[in-house]
Coordinates of C-alpha atoms in Angstrom, one line a residue:
M249 CA 0.0 0.0 0.0
K250 CA 1.3 3.5 -0.8
D251 CA 2.3 5.5 2.2
Q252 CA 0.0 8.5 2.0
R253 CA 2.2 10.4 4.4
N254 CA 4.8 10.7 1.7
D255 CA 2.3 11.8 -1.0
I256 CA 3.6 15.4 -1.2
W257 CA 2.7 17.7 -4.0
I258 CA 2.9 21.5 -4.6
G259 CA -0.1 23.0 -6.4
L260 CA -2.9 21.3 -8.3
E261 CA -0.8 21.1 -11.5
D262 CA 1.8 18.9 -9.6
K263 CA -1.0 16.7 -8.1
T264 CA -2.7 16.1 -11.5
N265 CA 0.6 15.8 -13.5
D266 CA -0.3 18.6 -15.8
P267 CA 1.5 18.1 -19.2
V268 CA 2.5 21.8 -19.3
L269 CA 4.2 21.5 -15.9
Q270 CA 6.0 18.3 -17.0
D271 CA 7.3 20.1 -20.1
I272 CA 8.7 22.8 -17.9
V273 CA 10.3 20.2 -15.6
N274 CA 11.9 18.4 -18.5
E275 CA 13.3 21.6 -20.0
E276 CA 15.1 22.4 -16.7
F277 CA 18.3 20.8 -17.9
Y278 CA 19.8 20.7 -21.4
E279 CA 22.5 18.6 -23.0
L280 CA 25.3 20.8 -24.3
P281 CA 27.3 19.8 -27.4
V282 CA 30.9 19.0 -26.9
V283 CA 33.2 21.9 -27.9
D284 CA 35.7 19.9 -29.9
A285 CA 36.4 19.8 -33.7
L286 CA 36.7 16.0 -33.6
A287 CA 33.4 15.5 -31.8
D288 CA 30.7 15.7 -34.6
E289 CA 28.0 17.4 -32.5
K290 CA 27.9 14.5 -30.0
T291 CA 26.3 15.0 -26.7
L292 CA 28.3 15.3 -23.6
E293 CA 27.4 11.7 -22.5
E294 CA 28.3 10.2 -25.8
A295 CA 31.5 12.0 -26.3
K296 CA 32.9 11.3 -22.8
P297 CA 34.8 14.6 -22.7
N298 CA 38.1 15.1 -20.9
R299 CA 38.9 17.4 -18.1
R300 CA 39.7 20.2 -20.6
D301 CA 36.2 20.0 -22.1
F302 CA 34.6 20.0 -18.7
L303 CA 36.4 23.3 -17.8
K304 CA 35.1 24.8 -21.1
Y305 CA 31.5 24.0 -20.1
L306 CA 32.0 25.3 -16.6
G307 CA 33.6 28.5 -17.9
F308 CA 30.8 29.0 -20.3
G309 CA 28.1 28.5 -17.6
L310 CA 29.7 30.9 -15.2
G311 CA 30.3 33.5 -17.9
A312 CA 26.7 33.3 -19.1
A313 CA 25.3 33.6 -15.6
T314 CA 27.5 36.6 -14.9
V315 CA 26.4 38.3 -18.2
A316 CA 22.8 37.6 -17.5
A317 CA 23.1 39.1 -14.0
C318 CA 24.6 42.3 -15.1
D319 CA 21.4 44.4 -15.2
I320 CA 22.5 46.4 -12.1
P321 CA 23.8 49.9 -13.1
V322 CA 27.5 50.5 -12.6
K323 CA 28.4 52.5 -9.6
K324 CA 31.8 54.0 -9.1
A325 CA 33.6 53.9 -5.7
I326 CA 35.4 57.1 -4.8
P327 CA 38.2 57.0 -2.2
Y328 CA 38.2 59.3 0.9
V329 CA 39.7 62.7 0.5
V330 CA 40.1 62.8 4.2
K331 CA 39.5 59.4 5.9
P332 CA 37.4 59.6 9.1
D333 CA 39.5 58.6 12.1
S334 CA 36.8 56.2 13.4
I335 CA 36.8 54.0 10.2
V336 CA 39.6 51.5 9.6
P337 CA 39.2 49.5 6.4
G338 CA 38.5 45.8 7.3
V339 CA 37.9 46.6 11.0
A340 CA 34.2 46.4 12.0
T341 CA 32.4 49.0 14.2
Y342 CA 29.5 48.0 16.4
Y343 CA 26.5 50.1 17.5
A344 CA 24.0 49.3 20.2
T345 CA 20.5 50.0 19.1
S346 CA 17.0 48.4 19.1
F347 CA 15.0 46.5 16.6
V348 CA 11.4 47.6 16.8
N349 CA 8.5 46.8 14.5
G350 CA 5.2 47.3 16.1
G351 CA 5.2 44.9 19.1
D352 CA 8.4 43.1 17.9
Y353 CA 11.3 44.2 20.0
C354 CA 14.9 43.2 20.5
S355 CA 18.0 45.0 21.9
I356 CA 20.7 44.4 19.3
L357 CA 24.3 45.1 18.3
V358 CA 24.8 46.2 14.6
K359 CA 28.0 45.3 12.9
T360 CA 29.1 47.9 10.3
R361 CA 32.0 48.0 7.9
E362 CA 33.1 51.2 6.2
G363 CA 29.8 52.8 7.4
R364 CA 27.4 50.1 6.1
P365 CA 25.4 47.8 8.5
I366 CA 26.0 44.2 7.5
K367 CA 25.1 42.0 10.5
I368 CA 22.8 42.0 13.5
E369 CA 23.3 40.2 16.8
G370 CA 21.7 40.3 20.2
N371 CA 22.9 42.8 22.9
P372 CA 24.2 41.0 26.0
S373 CA 23.7 44.1 28.1
S374 CA 19.9 43.8 27.8
P375 CA 18.3 42.3 31.0
I376 CA 15.3 41.5 28.8
T377 CA 16.6 39.7 25.8
K378 CA 19.9 38.7 27.4
G379 CA 21.9 38.7 24.2
G380 CA 19.3 36.7 22.3
T381 CA 17.9 37.7 18.9
S382 CA 15.3 36.5 16.4
A383 CA 15.3 35.7 12.7
R384 CA 13.2 38.8 12.1
A385 CA 15.7 41.1 13.8
Q386 CA 18.7 39.5 12.0
A387 CA 17.0 39.7 8.6
S388 CA 15.9 43.4 9.1
V389 CA 19.4 44.6 7.9
L390 CA 18.3 43.4 4.4
S391 CA 15.3 45.7 4.5
L392 CA 17.6 48.7 4.8
Y393 CA 18.8 48.1 1.2
N394 CA 15.3 47.3 -0.2
T395 CA 15.2 49.1 -3.6
A396 CA 11.4 49.2 -3.3
R397 CA 11.6 51.8 -0.5
F398 CA 10.0 55.2 -1.3
P399 CA 12.8 57.6 -2.4
G400 CA 11.0 60.7 -1.0
P401 CA 7.7 62.3 -0.3
R402 CA 5.0 62.2 -3.0
T403 CA 1.3 63.1 -3.5
K404 CA -1.5 61.9 -5.8
D405 CA -1.8 63.9 -9.0
G406 CA -4.9 62.3 -10.5
D407 CA -4.2 58.6 -10.9
A408 CA -0.4 59.2 -10.9
W409 CA 2.1 60.0 -8.2
K410 CA 4.0 63.3 -8.1
S411 CA 7.3 63.7 -6.2
L412 CA 7.5 66.6 -3.7
S413 CA 10.3 68.3 -1.8
W414 CA 9.9 68.2 2.0
D415 CA 9.1 71.9 2.1
E416 CA 6.3 71.3 -0.5
A417 CA 5.0 68.3 1.4
D418 CA 5.0 70.2 4.7
A419 CA 3.2 73.2 3.3
A420 CA 0.6 71.1 1.5
I421 CA -0.2 68.9 4.6
K422 CA -0.3 71.8 7.0
G423 CA -2.7 73.5 4.6
K424 CA -5.1 70.6 5.1
L425 CA -5.0 70.6 8.9
T426 CA -6.7 73.1 11.2
A427 CA -7.2 73.4 14.9
G428 CA -10.8 72.2 14.4
S429 CA -9.9 69.2 12.2
N430 CA -11.0 65.8 13.3
I431 CA -7.7 63.9 13.0
K432 CA -7.0 60.2 13.7
I433 CA -3.4 58.9 14.1
V434 CA -3.6 55.1 13.4
T435 CA -0.6 53.2 14.8
G436 CA 0.6 49.8 15.9
T437 CA 1.9 49.5 19.4
V438 CA 4.0 52.5 20.3
M439 CA 6.6 51.6 22.9
S440 CA 8.6 54.9 22.6
P441 CA 8.0 57.3 25.5
T442 CA 9.5 60.2 23.4
A443 CA 7.2 59.4 20.4
K444 CA 4.3 59.6 22.8
K445 CA 5.5 63.0 23.9
V446 CA 5.7 64.0 20.2
M447 CA 2.1 62.9 19.8
G448 CA 1.2 65.0 22.8
E449 CA 2.6 68.1 21.1
F450 CA 0.7 67.3 18.0
I451 CA -2.5 66.9 19.9
A452 CA -1.8 70.3 21.7
K453 CA -1.7 71.9 18.2
Y454 CA -4.7 70.0 16.9
P455 CA -6.9 69.2 19.9
N456 CA -9.4 67.0 18.0
T457 CA -6.8 64.4 17.4
Q458 CA -7.2 60.8 18.6
V459 CA -4.5 58.1 18.6
V460 CA -5.9 54.7 17.7
S461 CA -3.6 51.7 18.3
Y462 CA -4.1 48.1 17.2
D463 CA -1.9 45.0 16.8
P464 CA -2.2 42.8 13.7
I465 CA -1.7 39.8 15.9
S466 CA -3.8 41.0 18.8
S467 CA -3.5 40.5 22.5
S468 CA -6.3 42.9 23.2
A469 CA -8.2 40.3 25.2
I470 CA -5.4 40.0 27.8
L471 CA -5.3 43.8 28.2
M472 CA -9.1 44.0 28.7
A473 CA -9.1 41.0 31.0
N474 CA -6.4 42.5 33.2
Q475 CA -8.2 45.8 33.2
E476 CA -11.3 44.1 34.5
T477 CA -9.7 41.8 37.0
F478 CA -6.7 44.0 38.2
G479 CA -7.5 47.5 37.0
D480 CA -4.3 47.5 34.9
A481 CA -4.6 47.1 31.1
V482 CA -1.1 45.6 30.4
I483 CA 0.5 42.3 29.6
P484 CA 1.9 41.1 33.0
N485 CA 5.5 40.1 33.5
Y486 CA 5.5 36.4 33.0
R487 CA 8.5 34.9 34.9
F488 CA 9.2 31.6 33.0
D489 CA 12.5 31.5 34.9
K490 CA 10.7 31.0 38.2
A491 CA 8.1 28.4 37.1
D492 CA 8.6 24.7 37.9
L493 CA 5.6 23.9 35.7
V494 CA 4.5 25.9 32.7
V495 CA 1.2 25.3 31.0
S496 CA 0.5 26.8 27.6
I497 CA -3.0 26.8 26.1
G498 CA -2.3 27.8 22.5
A499 CA 0.4 30.3 23.4
D500 CA 3.5 29.8 21.3
F501 CA 5.8 31.7 23.7
L502 CA 9.0 30.1 22.2
G503 CA 8.1 31.1 18.7
T504 CA 5.8 34.1 18.2
W505 CA 3.7 34.9 21.3
I506 CA 4.3 38.5 22.6
S507 CA 8.1 38.4 23.5
P508 CA 9.6 35.0 22.4
V509 CA 13.2 36.2 22.6
E510 CA 12.7 37.1 26.3
Y511 CA 10.6 34.1 27.2
S512 CA 12.9 31.6 25.5
A513 CA 15.9 33.0 27.4
D514 CA 14.0 32.8 30.7
W515 CA 12.5 29.4 30.1
V516 CA 15.8 27.9 29.2
T517 CA 17.3 28.8 32.6
K518 CA 14.8 26.5 34.3
R519 CA 15.6 23.7 31.9
K520 CA 19.3 23.6 32.6
V521 CA 20.1 21.4 35.6
N522 CA 22.9 22.7 37.8
A523 CA 23.8 23.4 41.4
D524 CA 21.4 26.4 41.5
N525 CA 18.6 24.6 39.6
P526 CA 18.7 20.9 40.6
D527 CA 15.3 20.1 39.1
M528 CA 14.3 20.8 35.5
S529 CA 11.0 22.5 34.9
R530 CA 8.2 20.8 33.0
L531 CA 6.3 22.2 30.0
V532 CA 2.7 21.0 29.1
V533 CA 1.2 22.4 25.9
V534 CA -2.5 22.3 25.0
E535 CA -2.9 23.1 21.3
S536 CA -4.3 22.0 18.0
G537 CA -1.6 22.6 15.4
M538 CA 2.1 21.8 16.2
S539 CA 3.9 24.9 17.3
L540 CA 7.6 25.5 18.2
T541 CA 6.6 25.5 21.8
G542 CA 4.7 22.3 21.3
T543 CA 7.7 20.6 19.9
N544 CA 9.6 21.3 23.1
A545 CA 6.8 20.1 25.4
D546 CA 7.2 17.3 27.9
N547 CA 3.5 16.6 27.5
R548 CA 1.4 17.8 24.6
I549 CA -2.4 17.6 24.8
Q550 CA -4.0 17.8 21.4
I551 CA -7.4 19.5 21.0
K552 CA -9.5 21.0 18.2
P553 CA -9.1 24.8 17.6
S554 CA -12.6 25.4 19.0
E555 CA -11.7 23.5 22.2
Q556 CA -9.1 26.0 23.4
G557 CA -11.5 28.0 25.5
A558 CA -13.1 24.8 26.8
A559 CA -9.7 23.5 27.8
A560 CA -9.1 26.6 30.0
V561 CA -12.6 26.2 31.6
A562 CA -12.1 22.5 32.1
L563 CA -8.8 23.2 33.9
L564 CA -10.5 25.9 36.1
S565 CA -13.2 23.4 37.0
A566 CA -10.7 20.6 37.8
L567 CA -9.0 23.1 40.2
G568 CA -12.3 23.8 42.0
G569 CA -12.8 27.2 40.5
G570 CA -16.3 26.5 39.0
G571 CA -17.5 26.3 35.5
S572 CA -17.8 23.2 33.2
A573 CA -16.8 22.4 29.7
K574 CA -17.1 19.5 27.3
L575 CA -13.8 18.2 25.7
N576 CA -12.9 15.1 23.8
A577 CA -12.5 12.2 26.2
K578 CA -8.7 11.9 25.9
A579 CA -8.1 15.6 26.4
D580 CA -10.5 15.8 29.3
K581 CA -8.6 13.0 31.1
A582 CA -5.3 14.7 30.5
I583 CA -6.6 18.0 31.8
K584 CA -7.7 16.4 35.1
E585 CA -4.2 14.9 35.5
L586 CA -2.7 18.3 34.7
A587 CA -4.8 19.9 37.4
K588 CA -3.2 17.6 40.0
E589 CA 0.3 18.5 38.8
L590 CA -0.5 22.2 39.1
Q591 CA -1.8 21.9 42.6
K592 CA 1.5 20.3 43.6
A593 CA 3.3 23.2 42.0
A594 CA 1.1 25.9 43.4
G595 CA 3.0 29.3 43.6
K596 CA 5.7 27.9 41.3
S597 CA 3.5 27.3 38.2
L598 CA 2.5 29.5 35.3
V599 CA -0.5 29.2 33.0
V600 CA -0.7 31.3 29.8
S601 CA -3.1 31.3 26.9
G602 CA -2.9 32.7 23.3
S603 CA -6.7 33.1 23.0
N604 CA -8.0 36.6 22.0
D605 CA -11.3 36.0 23.9
K606 CA -11.5 38.2 27.0
N607 CA -13.6 35.6 28.9
V608 CA -10.9 32.9 28.3
Q609 CA -8.2 35.3 29.6
I610 CA -10.3 36.0 32.7
V611 CA -10.6 32.3 33.3
V612 CA -6.8 32.0 32.9
N613 CA -6.3 34.8 35.4
A614 CA -8.6 33.0 37.8
I615 CA -6.5 29.8 37.4
N616 CA -3.3 31.6 38.2
N617 CA -5.0 33.3 41.2
L618 CA -6.2 29.9 42.6
L619 CA -2.6 28.6 42.3
G620 CA -1.1 31.6 44.0
N621 CA 1.1 32.5 41.0
Y622 CA 0.6 36.3 41.2
G623 CA 3.5 37.9 43.0
N624 CA 5.6 34.8 42.3
T625 CA 5.7 33.8 38.6
I626 CA 3.5 36.8 37.5
D627 CA 3.9 40.4 38.5
F628 CA 2.9 43.9 37.2
N629 CA 6.0 45.8 38.4
E630 CA 7.8 45.1 35.1
A631 CA 4.7 44.6 33.0
S632 CA 5.3 44.1 29.2
L633 CA 4.3 47.1 27.0
Q634 CA 4.8 45.2 23.7
R635 CA 1.1 44.9 23.1
Q636 CA -1.0 48.0 23.6
G637 CA -3.5 47.8 20.8
M638 CA -7.2 47.7 21.6
D639 CA -9.5 45.9 19.1
P640 CA -12.6 47.9 20.0
D641 CA -10.9 51.2 19.1
I642 CA -10.0 50.2 15.5
R643 CA -13.4 48.7 15.0
A644 CA -15.0 52.0 16.3
L645 CA -12.9 54.0 13.9
A646 CA -14.0 52.0 10.9
K647 CA -17.6 52.7 11.8
S648 CA -17.2 56.4 12.4
M649 CA -14.9 57.3 9.5
S650 CA -17.5 59.6 7.9
G651 CA -16.8 62.4 10.3
V652 CA -13.0 62.3 10.1
D653 CA -11.1 65.0 8.2
A654 CA -7.6 63.5 8.2
V655 CA -6.1 60.1 8.9
I656 CA -2.4 59.6 9.5
F657 CA -1.0 56.1 9.4
M658 CA 2.1 55.6 11.4
G659 CA 3.6 52.1 11.4
A660 CA 0.2 50.6 10.5
N661 CA -1.3 48.9 7.5
P662 CA -5.0 48.3 8.4
C663 CA -6.1 47.8 4.8
F664 CA -4.1 44.5 5.0
D665 CA -4.1 43.7 8.7
L666 CA -7.7 43.8 9.6
P667 CA -10.0 40.8 9.1
D668 CA -12.7 43.2 7.6
S669 CA -10.1 45.2 5.6
E670 CA -12.5 45.7 2.7
S671 CA -15.0 47.6 4.8
F672 CA -12.2 49.6 6.2
K673 CA -11.1 50.5 2.7
K674 CA -14.5 51.7 1.7
A675 CA -14.8 53.9 4.8
L676 CA -11.3 55.3 4.3
A677 CA -12.0 56.3 0.7
G678 CA -14.4 59.0 2.0
V679 CA -11.8 60.7 4.2
K680 CA -10.5 64.0 2.7
T681 CA -6.9 63.8 3.7
K682 CA -5.0 60.5 4.1
I683 CA -1.3 60.5 5.0
S684 CA 1.1 57.5 5.3
F685 CA 4.5 57.3 6.8
A686 CA 5.2 53.9 5.1
E687 CA 8.7 53.0 4.1
V688 CA 7.7 50.7 1.3
P689 CA 4.5 50.5 -0.8
D690 CA 1.6 48.7 1.0
E691 CA -2.1 48.4 0.7
T692 CA -2.9 51.4 2.9
A693 CA -0.3 53.7 1.4
Q694 CA -1.7 53.2 -2.0
M695 CA -5.0 54.7 -0.8
C696 CA -3.4 57.8 0.7
D697 CA -3.1 61.3 -0.7
F698 CA 0.3 61.9 0.7
I699 CA 3.2 59.5 1.3
V700 CA 5.9 60.9 3.6
P701 CA 8.3 58.0 4.1
T702 CA 10.0 57.6 7.5
N703 CA 13.5 56.4 8.0
H704 CA 14.5 52.8 8.4
F705 CA 15.1 52.0 12.0
L706 CA 18.9 51.6 11.3
E707 CA 18.8 55.3 10.1
S708 CA 16.8 56.6 13.0
W709 CA 17.0 58.0 16.5
G710 CA 14.5 56.9 19.1
D711 CA 13.8 55.1 22.4
V712 CA 11.8 52.1 23.6
E713 CA 10.2 51.1 26.8
P714 CA 9.4 47.4 26.2
K715 CA 8.7 46.7 29.9
R716 CA 8.0 49.1 32.7
G717 CA 11.3 50.7 33.9
H718 CA 13.3 49.1 31.0
Y719 CA 14.5 51.5 28.3
S720 CA 16.4 51.0 25.1
L721 CA 17.9 53.6 22.8
I722 CA 17.7 53.6 19.0
Q723 CA 20.6 55.2 17.2
P724 CA 21.4 55.4 13.5
T725 CA 24.1 53.2 12.1
I726 CA 24.2 54.9 8.7
R727 CA 23.0 58.1 7.1
P728 CA 19.6 57.9 5.4
L729 CA 20.0 56.2 2.0
F730 CA 16.9 58.0 0.5
N731 CA 15.3 61.4 1.0
T732 CA 13.3 60.2 4.0
R733 CA 12.5 61.8 7.4
Q734 CA 11.5 60.3 10.7
A735 CA 7.8 60.2 11.3
E736 CA 8.2 61.8 14.8
E737 CA 10.1 64.8 13.2
S738 CA 7.3 65.2 10.6
L739 CA 4.7 65.4 13.4
L740 CA 6.7 68.0 15.2
V741 CA 7.1 70.1 12.0
W742 CA 3.4 70.0 11.3
A743 CA 2.7 70.9 15.0
D744 CA 5.1 73.9 14.7
S745 CA 6.8 72.6 17.9
P746 CA 9.1 75.2 19.6
N747 CA 11.1 72.3 21.0
L748 CA 12.3 71.2 17.5
D749 CA 15.4 72.9 16.1
S750 CA 14.9 72.4 12.4
K751 CA 18.2 74.0 11.6
A752 CA 20.2 71.4 13.6
E753 CA 22.0 68.7 11.7
Q754 CA 19.9 66.0 13.4
P755 CA 16.8 67.7 14.8
Y756 CA 15.2 64.6 16.3
M757 CA 18.4 63.5 18.0
D758 CA 18.4 66.9 19.8
Y759 CA 14.8 66.5 20.8
L760 CA 15.4 63.0 22.1
R761 CA 18.4 64.0 24.0
K762 CA 16.5 66.9 25.7
A763 CA 13.7 64.5 26.5
W764 CA 16.0 62.1 28.2
E765 CA 17.7 64.9 30.1
T766 CA 14.3 65.9 31.5
D767 CA 12.7 62.5 32.0
M768 CA 15.4 59.8 32.4
F769 CA 18.4 61.5 34.0
P770 CA 16.6 62.3 37.3
Q771 CA 15.8 58.6 37.7
Q772 CA 19.5 57.7 38.1
S773 CA 22.2 58.5 40.7
K774 CA 25.2 56.8 39.2
F775 CA 26.3 59.6 36.9
L776 CA 27.1 63.2 37.9
T777 CA 26.5 64.8 34.5
F778 CA 23.9 64.2 31.8
G779 CA 26.7 63.9 29.2
S780 CA 28.3 60.9 30.9
F781 CA 24.8 59.3 31.5
W782 CA 23.9 59.8 27.8
D783 CA 27.2 58.4 26.5
S784 CA 26.8 55.3 28.8
C785 CA 23.3 54.7 27.6
L786 CA 24.4 55.0 23.9
H787 CA 27.2 52.6 24.5
D788 CA 25.2 50.0 26.4
G789 CA 22.0 50.6 24.4
V790 CA 19.8 50.0 27.6
F791 CA 18.9 51.8 30.8
H792 CA 17.0 50.3 33.8
A793 CA 15.0 52.4 36.2
P794 CA 12.9 50.0 38.4
K795 CA 9.3 50.9 38.9
T796 CA 6.8 49.6 41.5
A797 CA 3.2 49.1 40.4
A798 CA 0.4 49.2 42.9
G799 CA -0.3 45.6 43.9
A800 CA -3.9 45.0 43.0
A801 CA -5.8 41.9 44.2
F802 CA -7.7 39.7 41.8
A803 CA -11.2 41.0 41.5
G804 CA -12.6 38.8 38.7
D805 CA -15.3 36.2 38.6
G806 CA -13.8 33.1 36.9
A807 CA -16.9 31.0 37.1
A808 CA -19.0 33.8 35.4
A809 CA -16.5 34.2 32.6
A810 CA -16.4 30.4 32.1
G811 CA -20.1 30.5 31.5
K812 CA -19.6 32.9 28.6
V813 CA -16.8 30.9 26.8
S814 CA -18.1 29.4 23.6
A815 CA -18.6 25.7 23.5
A816 CA -16.4 23.5 21.2
G817 CA -17.7 23.1 17.7
S818 CA -18.2 20.0 15.6
G819 CA -17.0 19.0 12.1
V820 CA -13.9 20.0 10.2
E821 CA -12.2 23.1 11.6
I822 CA -9.4 25.4 10.4
S823 CA -6.8 27.2 12.5
L824 CA -4.8 30.2 11.3
F825 CA -1.5 30.8 13.0
E826 CA 1.4 33.3 13.0
S827 CA 4.5 32.0 11.4
V828 CA 7.9 32.6 13.0
N829 CA 9.4 34.2 9.9
M830 CA 6.5 36.1 8.2
G831 CA 4.5 37.2 11.2
S832 CA 1.2 38.7 10.1
G833 CA 2.7 39.2 6.6
Q834 CA 4.6 42.4 7.4
Y835 CA 7.9 40.7 6.5
A836 CA 6.8 39.2 3.2
D837 CA 9.1 41.5 1.2
N838 CA 12.2 40.1 3.0
P839 CA 13.8 37.3 0.9
W840 CA 15.9 36.1 3.8
L841 CA 12.8 35.4 5.8
Q842 CA 11.0 33.9 2.8
E843 CA 13.9 31.5 2.3
M844 CA 14.1 30.5 6.0
P845 CA 12.5 27.1 6.5
D846 CA 9.6 27.1 9.0
P847 CA 11.2 25.6 12.2
V848 CA 8.4 23.0 12.5
M849 CA 7.2 22.2 9.0
R850 CA 10.4 23.1 7.1
T851 CA 8.4 24.8 4.4
V852 CA 9.6 27.9 2.5
W853 CA 8.3 30.5 0.1
G854 CA 4.5 30.7 0.5
N855 CA 1.6 29.5 2.5
Y856 CA 0.5 26.0 3.0
L857 CA -2.4 23.9 4.4
S858 CA -1.6 21.2 6.9
V859 CA -4.2 18.5 7.2
G860 CA -4.1 16.1 10.2
I861 CA -4.6 12.4 9.4
T862 CA -4.9 9.3 11.6
Y863 CA -4.2 5.7 10.8
D864 CA -7.2 3.3 10.9
A865 CA -5.8 -0.2 11.6
A866 CA -9.0 -1.9 10.8
S867 CA -9.1 -0.7 7.2
N868 CA -5.4 -0.3 6.8
S869 CA -5.8 3.3 5.6
Y870 CA -5.3 6.9 6.6
K871 CA -8.3 9.2 7.4
T872 CA -8.6 12.9 7.9
F873 CA -8.4 13.8 11.6
Q874 CA -11.8 15.1 12.9

């Protein structure tokens, strides 16, 4: 019998053995004639050429490939007239900065040669990422040299685009904005305290401005659940390095969930057995599709996608917290055994869920509260700020777009990200003025009236607060390659900010430096002067100013929330998940990430459908998993 597990095909043409596809496959390789006067047009196999002939073929192939690849225009290299003292040819220079893209964050070291960034590694000075990095961060250096980046500001001229100077763009945009304008700034998660200060100045100039934040891969349910149960709408600080037993219900914290670089580093410390940690922690994963976290689990409980909420309710019930849920028999038995393990590890356990259902997250909060995990493996002192988007806010904007005068998109592409993007596009079409800070063409930028491209993060100044009390600096590693300008500087220009020195060589750097002198310098006592403090932060890339949050007691009703969780469905189900390399699709234009095999399925270049099958011994055949 044919092993159906090895019946792998790519596309319907491959599955049906389409003749056109077979012709293409057959024409992939050609027989070259032997280049020899004595060889009468024989093929290579018939002529049995010698070493000299082989080198002729090899030389021809390399030469042809080189000629075919020479479509790139010739650029001349001009030597230094006066060589900078800081640059030594062949000797690398490193800069500490931060990789930030929406909620993605990593403190990094950027390796440069002769002024060009070429390699990214993790920053060992960071207490959050601890020298770790991600594929997305490492591949981001390639996006700096993306030829599809916008070369400068432009505006719509009929159906075509017209290039503008920055003075022309500023004048045109300021002419569209008035003190009474109803303005919306649509962003992803903004972790920069200085960028928020910039938005405050913009709002002071245009009081009817509202900032609407959302995350393409949303954690809004956790924020809302924590607001309801603790009065603090943040992602708590999950201490995987303190948990003897970790339970994940659909949260791929080693791959994509919230802060995988941080969580991986913490989780690994409890998996290494040594004198300080004599017992290795356990990981139990409850999920439908195989994730990177699931591949590392000590025990993996498989459920249907619709059973994720029911699994959390069943666990709460087994712990005596109320509620009831129906699961498949095998999973139900495993959940009850898991509850016994958790009770033994009370106070040293951690339960997390990737669900974006507020009621499921309240149930998870109730489970952690029953186990006494708050204050031990979960705290709010150093809460994560990597997810700040609220789903209700972006949905409300889509419904009330008719009264909006101007929309500014800053690090957001809702015409692609949102599940109801088509309705958002229709609503957006009626807005008078639409402005995008996009670096490269995207679905939202194409609908805008003005595109004012921001700098790449390797060309930018900025700061980040990924967790409460933890700060990172962003500093440029190269001058802007195109005629771009930081989005924050553009907002300050349009707000006529008195705090921006537009004549300075790097206006936003001066603004950032003043902000840190006012806000950050008073929080430290190690340095006597701000200059030495600033230089130290630039060198290390990070600064830690511990904060203490008010310790709120759990005030939720887990049993009531459990009653609102949707019951498991029946029939065939589909589960969509975030990939480690592509994310929500924002990295689709990066070839390095496209070529990176998925760490679980080993697939590259494109989407795929994975169908679960089971073996039926009675019929000696495979059946689709239900």
